[in-house]
GROMACS .gro file of C-alpha atoms in nm:
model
  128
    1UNK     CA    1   3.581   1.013   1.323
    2UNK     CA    2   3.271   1.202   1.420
    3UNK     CA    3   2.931   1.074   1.384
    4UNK     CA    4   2.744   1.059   1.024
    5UNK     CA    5   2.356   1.111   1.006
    6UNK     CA    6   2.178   1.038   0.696
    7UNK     CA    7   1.816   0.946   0.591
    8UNK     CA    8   1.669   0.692   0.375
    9UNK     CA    9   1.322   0.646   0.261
   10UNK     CA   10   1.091   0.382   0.079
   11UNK     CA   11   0.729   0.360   0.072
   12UNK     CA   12   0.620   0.521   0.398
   13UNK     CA   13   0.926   0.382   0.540
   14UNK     CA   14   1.163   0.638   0.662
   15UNK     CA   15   1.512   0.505   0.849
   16UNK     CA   16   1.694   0.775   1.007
   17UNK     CA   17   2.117   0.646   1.069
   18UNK     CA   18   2.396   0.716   1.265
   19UNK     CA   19   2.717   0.563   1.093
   20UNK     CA   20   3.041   0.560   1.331
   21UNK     CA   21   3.406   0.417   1.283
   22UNK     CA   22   3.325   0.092   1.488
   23UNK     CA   23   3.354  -0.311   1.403
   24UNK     CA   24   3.029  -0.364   1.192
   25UNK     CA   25   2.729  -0.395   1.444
   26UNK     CA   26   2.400  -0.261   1.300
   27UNK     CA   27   2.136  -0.155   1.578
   28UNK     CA   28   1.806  -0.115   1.474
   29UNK     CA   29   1.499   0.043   1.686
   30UNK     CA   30   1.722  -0.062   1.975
   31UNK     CA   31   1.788  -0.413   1.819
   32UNK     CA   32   2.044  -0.624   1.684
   33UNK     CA   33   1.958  -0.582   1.254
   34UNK     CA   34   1.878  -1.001   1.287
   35UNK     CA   35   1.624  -1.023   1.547
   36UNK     CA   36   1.488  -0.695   1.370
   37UNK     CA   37   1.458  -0.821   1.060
   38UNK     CA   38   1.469  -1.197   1.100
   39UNK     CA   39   1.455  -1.319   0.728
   40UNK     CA   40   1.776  -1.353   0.543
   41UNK     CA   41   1.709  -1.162   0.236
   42UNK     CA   42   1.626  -0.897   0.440
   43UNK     CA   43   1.931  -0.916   0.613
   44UNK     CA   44   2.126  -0.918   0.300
   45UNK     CA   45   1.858  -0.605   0.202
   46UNK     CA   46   2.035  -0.414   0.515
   47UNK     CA   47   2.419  -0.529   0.494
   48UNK     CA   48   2.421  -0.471   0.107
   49UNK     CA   49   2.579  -0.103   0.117
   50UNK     CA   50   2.894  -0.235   0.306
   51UNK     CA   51   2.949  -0.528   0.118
   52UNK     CA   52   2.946  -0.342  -0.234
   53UNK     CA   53   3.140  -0.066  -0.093
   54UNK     CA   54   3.407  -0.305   0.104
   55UNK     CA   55   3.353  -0.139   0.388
   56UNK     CA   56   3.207  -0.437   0.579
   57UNK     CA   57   3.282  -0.444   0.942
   58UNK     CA   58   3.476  -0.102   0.983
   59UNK     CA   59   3.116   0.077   1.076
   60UNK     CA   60   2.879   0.051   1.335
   61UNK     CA   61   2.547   0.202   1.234
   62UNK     CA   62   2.218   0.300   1.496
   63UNK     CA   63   1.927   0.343   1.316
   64UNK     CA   64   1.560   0.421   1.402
   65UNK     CA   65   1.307   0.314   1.110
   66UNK     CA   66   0.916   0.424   1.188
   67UNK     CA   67   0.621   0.352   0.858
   68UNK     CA   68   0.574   0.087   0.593
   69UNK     CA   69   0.662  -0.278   0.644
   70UNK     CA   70   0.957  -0.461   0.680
   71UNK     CA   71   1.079  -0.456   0.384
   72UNK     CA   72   1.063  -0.074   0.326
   73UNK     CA   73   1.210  -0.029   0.598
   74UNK     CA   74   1.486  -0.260   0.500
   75UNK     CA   75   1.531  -0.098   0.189
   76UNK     CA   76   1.517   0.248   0.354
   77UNK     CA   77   1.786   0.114   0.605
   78UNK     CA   78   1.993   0.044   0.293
   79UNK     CA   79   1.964   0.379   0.109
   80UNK     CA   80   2.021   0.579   0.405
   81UNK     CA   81   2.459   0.322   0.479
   82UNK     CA   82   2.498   0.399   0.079
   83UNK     CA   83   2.451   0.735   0.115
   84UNK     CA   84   2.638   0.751   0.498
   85UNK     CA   85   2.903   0.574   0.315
   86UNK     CA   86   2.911   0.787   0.035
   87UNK     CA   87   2.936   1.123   0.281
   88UNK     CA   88   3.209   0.942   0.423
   89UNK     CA   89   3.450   0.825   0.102
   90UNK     CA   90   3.298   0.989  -0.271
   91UNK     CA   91   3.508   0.702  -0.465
   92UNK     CA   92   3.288   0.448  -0.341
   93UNK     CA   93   2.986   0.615  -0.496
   94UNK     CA   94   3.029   0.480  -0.858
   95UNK     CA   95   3.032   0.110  -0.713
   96UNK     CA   96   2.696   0.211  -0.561
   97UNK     CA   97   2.531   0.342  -0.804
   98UNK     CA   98   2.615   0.068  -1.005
   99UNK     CA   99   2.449  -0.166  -0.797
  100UNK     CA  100   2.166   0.076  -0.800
  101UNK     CA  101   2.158   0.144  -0.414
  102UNK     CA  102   2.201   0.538  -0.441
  103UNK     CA  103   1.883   0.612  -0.656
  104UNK     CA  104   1.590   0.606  -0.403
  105UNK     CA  105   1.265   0.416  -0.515
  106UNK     CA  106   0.974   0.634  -0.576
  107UNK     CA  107   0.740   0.434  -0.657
  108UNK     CA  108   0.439   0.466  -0.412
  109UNK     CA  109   0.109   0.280  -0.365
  110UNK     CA  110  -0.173   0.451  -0.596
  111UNK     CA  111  -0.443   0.600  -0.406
  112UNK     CA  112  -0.813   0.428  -0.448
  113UNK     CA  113  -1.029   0.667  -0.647
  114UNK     CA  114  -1.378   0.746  -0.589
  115UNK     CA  115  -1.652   0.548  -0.740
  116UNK     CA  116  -1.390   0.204  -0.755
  117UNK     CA  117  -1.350  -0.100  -0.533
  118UNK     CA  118  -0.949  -0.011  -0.515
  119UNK     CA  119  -0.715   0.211  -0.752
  120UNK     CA  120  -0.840   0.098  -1.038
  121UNK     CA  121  -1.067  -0.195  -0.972
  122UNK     CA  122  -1.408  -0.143  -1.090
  123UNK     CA  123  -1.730  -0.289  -0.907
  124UNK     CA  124  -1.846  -0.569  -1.098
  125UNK     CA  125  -2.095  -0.480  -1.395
  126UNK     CA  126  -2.411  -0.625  -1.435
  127UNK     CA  127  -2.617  -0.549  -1.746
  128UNK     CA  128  -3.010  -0.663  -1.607
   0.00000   0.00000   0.00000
């Protein structure tokens, strides 16, 4: 089986995968996806796609993640093995999508405006 690339993003995070026939070991930034992400719901985050599709243990995935925080990038990491996954086998998309991990998450942090502490924070008002 030759080598699947995909992309994922959330936030700023953007996770860029490699998905090969292998035994199930998930490299990210050059290490092991535990001591990357150390937490276990954001382990879970990352091994999500294979264990909705059933397809736990019969890839090996590489990824590089750059931006956002950890869990973007987790999430990102996710997107990009659901759609690898998909590329692979198209009858494991409905599964996916039912689990929601095939939509990506738009939703982005508002940008401060001028004339406002933050977004939409307003300095405080004083009437004197």
């Amino acid at each position: 089986m030759p080598t699947t690339n995909t992309s994922g993003r959330r936030k700023t995070a953007v996770a860029r995968i490699y998905l090969t026939e292998g035994n199930g070991a998930i490299i990210v930034n050059g290490k092991d996806y535990k001591e990357y992400f150390p937490t276990l719901p954001l382990q879970y985050i990352v091994t999500q796609s294979t264990e909705v599709s059933g397809s736990t243990g019969k890839y090996d995935v590489k990824a590089n993640v750059a931006g956002g925080g950890v869990k973007g990038q987790a999430e990102a990491v996710r997107l990009a093995i659901a759609k690898a996954i998909v590329e692979l086998d198209a009858e494991k998309k409905p599964a996916l999508r039912a689990k929601g991990l095939m939509t990506r998450d738009d939703r982005m942090v508002e940008r401060k405006k001028p004339g406002r502490r933050k977004a939409r924070k307003r300095f405080q008002f004083s009437k004197r």
